[in-house]
PDB file of C-alpha atoms in Angstrom:
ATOM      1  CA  UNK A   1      82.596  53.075 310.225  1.00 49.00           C
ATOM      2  CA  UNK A   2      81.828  53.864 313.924  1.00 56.00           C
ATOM      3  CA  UNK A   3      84.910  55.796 314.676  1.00 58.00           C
ATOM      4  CA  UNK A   4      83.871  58.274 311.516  1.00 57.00           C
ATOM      5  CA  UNK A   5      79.788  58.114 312.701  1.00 55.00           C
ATOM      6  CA  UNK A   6      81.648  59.404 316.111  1.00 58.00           C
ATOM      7  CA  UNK A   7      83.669  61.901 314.743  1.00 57.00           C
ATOM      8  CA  UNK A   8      80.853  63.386 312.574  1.00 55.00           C
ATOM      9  CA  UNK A   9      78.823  63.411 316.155  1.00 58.00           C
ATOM     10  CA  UNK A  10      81.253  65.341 317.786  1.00 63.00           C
ATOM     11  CA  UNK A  11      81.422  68.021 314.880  1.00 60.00           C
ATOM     12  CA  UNK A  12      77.749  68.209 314.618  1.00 60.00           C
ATOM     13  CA  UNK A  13      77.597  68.979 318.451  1.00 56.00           C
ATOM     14  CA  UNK A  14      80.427  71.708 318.000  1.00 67.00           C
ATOM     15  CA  UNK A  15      78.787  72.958 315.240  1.00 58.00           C
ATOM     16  CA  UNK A  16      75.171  73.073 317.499  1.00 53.00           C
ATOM     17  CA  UNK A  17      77.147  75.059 320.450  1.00 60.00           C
ATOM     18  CA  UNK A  18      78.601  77.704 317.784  1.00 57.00           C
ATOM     19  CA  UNK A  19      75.468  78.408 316.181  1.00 57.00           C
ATOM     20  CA  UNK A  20      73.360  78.507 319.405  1.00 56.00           C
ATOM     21  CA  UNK A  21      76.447  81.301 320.213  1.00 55.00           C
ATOM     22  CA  UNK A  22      76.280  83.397 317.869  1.00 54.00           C
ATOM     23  CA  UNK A  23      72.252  83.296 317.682  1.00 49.00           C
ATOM     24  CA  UNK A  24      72.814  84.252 321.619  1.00 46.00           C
ATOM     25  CA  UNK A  25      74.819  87.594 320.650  1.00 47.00           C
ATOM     26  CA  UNK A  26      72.702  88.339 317.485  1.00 46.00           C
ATOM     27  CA  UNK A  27      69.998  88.445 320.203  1.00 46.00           C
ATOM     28  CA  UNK A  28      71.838  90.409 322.775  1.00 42.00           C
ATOM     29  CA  UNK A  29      72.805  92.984 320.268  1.00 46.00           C
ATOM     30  CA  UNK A  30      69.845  93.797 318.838  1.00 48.00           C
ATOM     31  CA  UNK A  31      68.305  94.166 322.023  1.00 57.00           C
ATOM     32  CA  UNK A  32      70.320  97.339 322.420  1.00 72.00           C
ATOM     33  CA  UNK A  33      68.892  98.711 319.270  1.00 74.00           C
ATOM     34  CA  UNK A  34      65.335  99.133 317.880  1.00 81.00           C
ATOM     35  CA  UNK A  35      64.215  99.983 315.029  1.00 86.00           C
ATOM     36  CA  UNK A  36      61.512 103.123 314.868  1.00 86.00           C
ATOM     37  CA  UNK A  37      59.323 103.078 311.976  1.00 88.00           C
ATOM     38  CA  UNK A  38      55.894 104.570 310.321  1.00 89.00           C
ATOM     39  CA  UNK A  39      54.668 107.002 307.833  1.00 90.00           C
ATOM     40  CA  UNK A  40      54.565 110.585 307.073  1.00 91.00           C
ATOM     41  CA  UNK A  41      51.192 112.521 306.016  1.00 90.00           C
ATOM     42  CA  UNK A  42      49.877 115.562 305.631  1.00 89.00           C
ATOM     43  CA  UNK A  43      46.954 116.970 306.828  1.00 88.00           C
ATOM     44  CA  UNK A  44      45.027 115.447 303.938  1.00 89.00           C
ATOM     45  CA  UNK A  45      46.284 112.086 304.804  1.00 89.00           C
ATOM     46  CA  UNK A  46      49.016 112.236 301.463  1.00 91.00           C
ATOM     47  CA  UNK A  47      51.703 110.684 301.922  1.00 90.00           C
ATOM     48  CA  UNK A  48      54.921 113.410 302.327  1.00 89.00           C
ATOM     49  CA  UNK A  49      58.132 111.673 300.274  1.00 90.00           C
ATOM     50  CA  UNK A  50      61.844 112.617 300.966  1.00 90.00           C
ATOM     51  CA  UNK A  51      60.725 113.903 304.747  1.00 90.00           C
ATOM     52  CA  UNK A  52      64.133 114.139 306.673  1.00 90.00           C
ATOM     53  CA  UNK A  53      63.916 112.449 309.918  1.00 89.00           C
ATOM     54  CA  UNK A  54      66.994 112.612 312.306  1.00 90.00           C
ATOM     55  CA  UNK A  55      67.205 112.195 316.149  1.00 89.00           C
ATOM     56  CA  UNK A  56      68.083 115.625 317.388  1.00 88.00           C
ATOM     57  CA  UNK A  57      71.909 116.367 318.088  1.00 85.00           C
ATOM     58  CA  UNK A  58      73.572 113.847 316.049  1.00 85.00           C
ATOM     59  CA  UNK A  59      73.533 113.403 312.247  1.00 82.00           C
ATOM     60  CA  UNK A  60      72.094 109.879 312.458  1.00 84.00           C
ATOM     61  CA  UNK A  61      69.045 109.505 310.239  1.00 86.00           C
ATOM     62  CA  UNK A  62      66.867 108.961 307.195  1.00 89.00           C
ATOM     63  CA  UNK A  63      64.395 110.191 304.821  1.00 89.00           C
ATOM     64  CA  UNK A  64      61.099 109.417 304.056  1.00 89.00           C
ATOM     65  CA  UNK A  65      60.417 107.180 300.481  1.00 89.00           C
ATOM     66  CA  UNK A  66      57.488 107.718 297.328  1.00 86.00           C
ATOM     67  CA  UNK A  67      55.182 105.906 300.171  1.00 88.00           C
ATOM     68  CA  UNK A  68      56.358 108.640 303.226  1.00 88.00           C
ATOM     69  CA  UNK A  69      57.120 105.595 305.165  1.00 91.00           C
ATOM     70  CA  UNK A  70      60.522 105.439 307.022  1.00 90.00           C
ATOM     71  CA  UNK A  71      62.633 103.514 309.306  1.00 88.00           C
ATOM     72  CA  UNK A  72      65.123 104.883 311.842  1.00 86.00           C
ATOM     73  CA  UNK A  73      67.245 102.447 314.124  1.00 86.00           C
ATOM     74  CA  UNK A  74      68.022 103.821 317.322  1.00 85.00           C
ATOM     75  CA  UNK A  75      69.954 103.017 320.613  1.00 83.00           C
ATOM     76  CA  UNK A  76      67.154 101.105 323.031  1.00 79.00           C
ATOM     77  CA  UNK A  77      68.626 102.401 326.288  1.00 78.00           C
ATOM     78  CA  UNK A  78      68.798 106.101 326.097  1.00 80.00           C
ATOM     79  CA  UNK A  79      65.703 108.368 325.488  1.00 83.00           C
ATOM     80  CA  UNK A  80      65.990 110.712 322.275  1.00 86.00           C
ATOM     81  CA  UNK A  81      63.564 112.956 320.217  1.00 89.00           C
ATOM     82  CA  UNK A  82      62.712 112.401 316.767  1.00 90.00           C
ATOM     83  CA  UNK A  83      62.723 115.455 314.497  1.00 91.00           C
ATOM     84  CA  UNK A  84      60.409 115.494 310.968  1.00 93.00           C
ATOM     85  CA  UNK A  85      61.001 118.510 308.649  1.00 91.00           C
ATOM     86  CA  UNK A  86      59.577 119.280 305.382  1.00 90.00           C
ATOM     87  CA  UNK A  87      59.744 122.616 303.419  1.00 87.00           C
ATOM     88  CA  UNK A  88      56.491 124.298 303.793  1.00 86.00           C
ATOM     89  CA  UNK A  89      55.786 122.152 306.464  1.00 90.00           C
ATOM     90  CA  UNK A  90      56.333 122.946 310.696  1.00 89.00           C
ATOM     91  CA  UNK A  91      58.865 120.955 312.279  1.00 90.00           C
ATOM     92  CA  UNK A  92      57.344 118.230 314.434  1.00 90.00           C
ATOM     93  CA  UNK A  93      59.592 116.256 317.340  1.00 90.00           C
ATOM     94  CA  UNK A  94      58.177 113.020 318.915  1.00 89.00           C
ATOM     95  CA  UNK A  95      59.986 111.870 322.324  1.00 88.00           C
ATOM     96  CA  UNK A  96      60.928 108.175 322.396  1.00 86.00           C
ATOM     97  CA  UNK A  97      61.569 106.879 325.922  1.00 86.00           C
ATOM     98  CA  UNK A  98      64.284 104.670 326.804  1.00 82.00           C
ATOM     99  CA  UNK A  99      63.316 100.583 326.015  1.00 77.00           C
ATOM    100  CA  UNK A 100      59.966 101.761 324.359  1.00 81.00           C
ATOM    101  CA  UNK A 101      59.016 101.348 320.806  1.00 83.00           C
ATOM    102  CA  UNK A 102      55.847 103.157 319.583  1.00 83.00           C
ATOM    103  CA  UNK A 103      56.186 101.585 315.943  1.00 80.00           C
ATOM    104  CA  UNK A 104      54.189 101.954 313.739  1.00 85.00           C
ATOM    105  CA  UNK A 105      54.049 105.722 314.075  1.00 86.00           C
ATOM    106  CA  UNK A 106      51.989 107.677 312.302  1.00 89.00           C
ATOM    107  CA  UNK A 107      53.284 111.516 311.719  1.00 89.00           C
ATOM    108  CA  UNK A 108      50.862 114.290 310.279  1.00 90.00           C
ATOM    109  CA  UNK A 109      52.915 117.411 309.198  1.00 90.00           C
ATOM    110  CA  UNK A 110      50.913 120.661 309.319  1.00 90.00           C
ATOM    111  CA  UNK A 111      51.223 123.640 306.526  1.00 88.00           C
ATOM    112  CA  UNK A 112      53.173 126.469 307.974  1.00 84.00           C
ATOM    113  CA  UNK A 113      52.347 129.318 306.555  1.00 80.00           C
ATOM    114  CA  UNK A 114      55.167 131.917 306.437  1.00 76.00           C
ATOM    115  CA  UNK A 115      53.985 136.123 305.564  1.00 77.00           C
ATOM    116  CA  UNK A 116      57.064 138.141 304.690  1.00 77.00           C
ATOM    117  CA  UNK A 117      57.287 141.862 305.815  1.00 79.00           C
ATOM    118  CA  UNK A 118      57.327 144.640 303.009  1.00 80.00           C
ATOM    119  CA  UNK A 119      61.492 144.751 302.268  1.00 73.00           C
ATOM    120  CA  UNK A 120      62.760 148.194 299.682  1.00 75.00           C
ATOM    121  CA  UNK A 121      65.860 148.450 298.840  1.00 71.00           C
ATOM    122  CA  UNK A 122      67.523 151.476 296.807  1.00 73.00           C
ATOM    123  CA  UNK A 123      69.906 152.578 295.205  1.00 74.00           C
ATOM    124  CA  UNK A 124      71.215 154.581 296.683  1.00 76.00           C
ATOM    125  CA  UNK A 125      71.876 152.685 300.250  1.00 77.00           C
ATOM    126  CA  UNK A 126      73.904 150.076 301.068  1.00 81.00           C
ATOM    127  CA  UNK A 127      73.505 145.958 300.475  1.00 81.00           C
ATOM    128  CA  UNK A 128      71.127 145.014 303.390  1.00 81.00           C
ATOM    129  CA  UNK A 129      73.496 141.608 303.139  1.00 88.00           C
ATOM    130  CA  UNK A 130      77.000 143.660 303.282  1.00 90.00           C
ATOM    131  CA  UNK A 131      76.197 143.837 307.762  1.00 91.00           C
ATOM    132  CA  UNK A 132      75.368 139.987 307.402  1.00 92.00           C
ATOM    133  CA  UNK A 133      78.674 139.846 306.087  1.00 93.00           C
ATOM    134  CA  UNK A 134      80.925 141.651 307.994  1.00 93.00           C
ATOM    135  CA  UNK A 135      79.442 139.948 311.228  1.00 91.00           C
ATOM    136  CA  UNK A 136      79.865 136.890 310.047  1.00 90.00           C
ATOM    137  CA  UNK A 137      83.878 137.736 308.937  1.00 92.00           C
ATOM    138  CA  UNK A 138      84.169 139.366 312.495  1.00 91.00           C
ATOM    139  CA  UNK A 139      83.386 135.526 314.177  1.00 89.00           C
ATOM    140  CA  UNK A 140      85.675 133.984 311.486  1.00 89.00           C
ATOM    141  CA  UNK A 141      88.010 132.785 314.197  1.00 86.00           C
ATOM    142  CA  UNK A 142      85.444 131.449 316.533  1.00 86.00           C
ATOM    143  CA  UNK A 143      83.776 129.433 314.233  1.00 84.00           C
ATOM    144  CA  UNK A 144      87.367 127.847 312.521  1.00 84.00           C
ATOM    145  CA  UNK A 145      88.409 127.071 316.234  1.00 82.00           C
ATOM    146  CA  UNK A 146      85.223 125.277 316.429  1.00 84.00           C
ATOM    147  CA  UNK A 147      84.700 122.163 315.225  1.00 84.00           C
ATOM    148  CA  UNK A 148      88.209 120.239 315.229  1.00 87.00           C
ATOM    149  CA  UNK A 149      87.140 117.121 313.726  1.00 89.00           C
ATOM    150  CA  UNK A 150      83.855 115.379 311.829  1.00 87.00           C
ATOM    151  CA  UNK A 151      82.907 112.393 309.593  1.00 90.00           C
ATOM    152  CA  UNK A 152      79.638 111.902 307.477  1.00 89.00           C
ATOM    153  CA  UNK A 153      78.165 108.902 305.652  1.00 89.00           C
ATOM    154  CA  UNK A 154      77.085 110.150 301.944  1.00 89.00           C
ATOM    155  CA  UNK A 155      74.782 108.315 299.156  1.00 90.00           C
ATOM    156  CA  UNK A 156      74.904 109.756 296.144  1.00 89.00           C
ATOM    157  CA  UNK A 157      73.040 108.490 292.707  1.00 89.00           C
ATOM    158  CA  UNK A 158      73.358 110.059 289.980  1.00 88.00           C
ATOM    159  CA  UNK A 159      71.938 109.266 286.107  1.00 83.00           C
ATOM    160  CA  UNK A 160      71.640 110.490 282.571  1.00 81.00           C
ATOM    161  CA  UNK A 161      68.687 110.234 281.039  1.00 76.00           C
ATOM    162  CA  UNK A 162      67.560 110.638 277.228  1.00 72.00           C
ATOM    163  CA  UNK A 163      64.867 113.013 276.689  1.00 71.00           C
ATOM    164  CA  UNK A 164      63.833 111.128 273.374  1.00 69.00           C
ATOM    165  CA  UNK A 165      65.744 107.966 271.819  1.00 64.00           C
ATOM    166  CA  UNK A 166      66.976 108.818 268.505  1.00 63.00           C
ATOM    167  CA  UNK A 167      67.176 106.045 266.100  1.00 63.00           C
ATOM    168  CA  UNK A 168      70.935 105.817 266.287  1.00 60.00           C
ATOM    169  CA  UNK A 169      72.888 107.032 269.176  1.00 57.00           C
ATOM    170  CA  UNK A 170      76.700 107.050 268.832  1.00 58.00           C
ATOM    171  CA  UNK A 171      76.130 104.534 266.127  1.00 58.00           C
ATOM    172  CA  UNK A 172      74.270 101.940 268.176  1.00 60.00           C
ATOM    173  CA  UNK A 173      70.922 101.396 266.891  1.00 63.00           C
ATOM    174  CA  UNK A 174      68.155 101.846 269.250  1.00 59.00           C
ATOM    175  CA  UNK A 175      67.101  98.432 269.167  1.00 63.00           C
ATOM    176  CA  UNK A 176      70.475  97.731 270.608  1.00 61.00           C
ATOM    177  CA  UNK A 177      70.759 100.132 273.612  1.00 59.00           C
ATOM    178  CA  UNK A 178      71.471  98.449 276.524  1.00 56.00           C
ATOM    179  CA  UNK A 179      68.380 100.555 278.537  1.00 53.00           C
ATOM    180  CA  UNK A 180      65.786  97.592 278.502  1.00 52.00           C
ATOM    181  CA  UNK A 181      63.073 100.201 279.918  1.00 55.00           C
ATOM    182  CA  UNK A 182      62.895 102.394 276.691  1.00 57.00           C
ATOM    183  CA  UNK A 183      63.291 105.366 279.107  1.00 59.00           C
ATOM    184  CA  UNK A 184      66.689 106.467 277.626  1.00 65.00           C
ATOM    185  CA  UNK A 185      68.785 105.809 280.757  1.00 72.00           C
ATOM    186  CA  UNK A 186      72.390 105.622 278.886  1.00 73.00           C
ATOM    187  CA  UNK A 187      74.354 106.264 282.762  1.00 80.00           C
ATOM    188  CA  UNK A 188      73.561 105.049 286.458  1.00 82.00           C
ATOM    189  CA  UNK A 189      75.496 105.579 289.241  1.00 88.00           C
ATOM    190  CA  UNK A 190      75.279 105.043 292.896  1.00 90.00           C
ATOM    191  CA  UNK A 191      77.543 105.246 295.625  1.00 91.00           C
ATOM    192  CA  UNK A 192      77.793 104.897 299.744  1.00 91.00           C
ATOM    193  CA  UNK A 193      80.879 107.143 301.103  1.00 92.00           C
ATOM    194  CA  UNK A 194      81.933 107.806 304.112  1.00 91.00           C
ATOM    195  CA  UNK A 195      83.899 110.889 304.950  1.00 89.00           C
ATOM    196  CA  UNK A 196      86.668 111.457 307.531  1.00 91.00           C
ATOM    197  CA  UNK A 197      87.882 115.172 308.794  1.00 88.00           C
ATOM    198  CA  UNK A 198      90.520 116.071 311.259  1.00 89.00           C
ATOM    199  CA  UNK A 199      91.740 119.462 311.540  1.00 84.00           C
TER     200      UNK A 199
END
């Protein structure tokens, strides 16, 4: 009986130094990362949804939800710019220095208003998008030379939804459709991908 209570001693003591370990480099590793977070308004104090938010030059970042609150992880020891754009709204950047964490933030997006110049076109001239063209054709070669290699992380969801339930649908009764909301949801999908190019 005392050689097991010492064995089981032992393990529990192993068992103390592994977890104390890895609680160690949990700690260490999210002190290289912090996590940026607040809420988007307007100038009325609504709440914007589906804001994008990304830290400028990369790809890395989110949206806003329903709420216009968001959270952004970024890398603790370099400084980097936040960038909030909205259609209809100006584009807003907010600097966040290098260990600092100004959380909760609190982002107000003003209207930008946007007063288009008188455009005719006849018909007897040429496609005002026909010079767009050719210029861009003429730096066709540049911009394939470009970029030689890219990957993205997607989320896609998509659903179909029933406008109105009719009483049998496919031959399944309504009181038998699977959509427990009565909303006519009869297909959900959602999916994370990641996508890898190399010319």
């Amino acid at each position: 009986m005392s050689k097991l209570y010492f064995y089981f001693k032992i393990l529990s003591f192993i068992a103390l130094i592994f977890m104390q370990s890895i609680k160690l480099s949990a700690q260490s590793s999210n002190n290289d990362f912090k996590f940026i977070s607040g809420q988007v308004l307007d100038q009325e104090n609504e709440p914007l949804p589906f804001v994008n938010i990304y830290v400028e030059g990369t790809t890395h970042g989110v949206t806003s939800n329903l709420e216009g609150y968001f959270t952004l992880g970024i890398d603790n020891d370099v400084s980097c710019n936040m960038v909030f754009r909205y259609v209809g709204f100006k584009k807003q950047t907010i600097t966040i220095p290098i260990g600092e964490n100004p959380s909760p933030l609190k982002v107000i997006l003003r209207v930008e208003n946007v007063q288009l110049s008188e455009f005719v076109i006849s018909a007897n001239r040429e496609d005002p998008a026909y010079p767009i063209i050719r210029e861009a054709i003429k730096k066709r070669k540049y911009y394939l030379d470009l970029v030689h290699s890219f990957s993205a992380k997607m989320y896609m969801k998509s659903n179909i939804v029933l406008d109105e339930i009719p009483e049998k649908f496919f031959l399944v009764p309504k009181s038998e459709m699977p959509d427990s909301t009565d909303l006519g949801l009869v297909y959900l999908s959602e999916s994370v991908s990641r996508y890898h190019f190399e010319k």
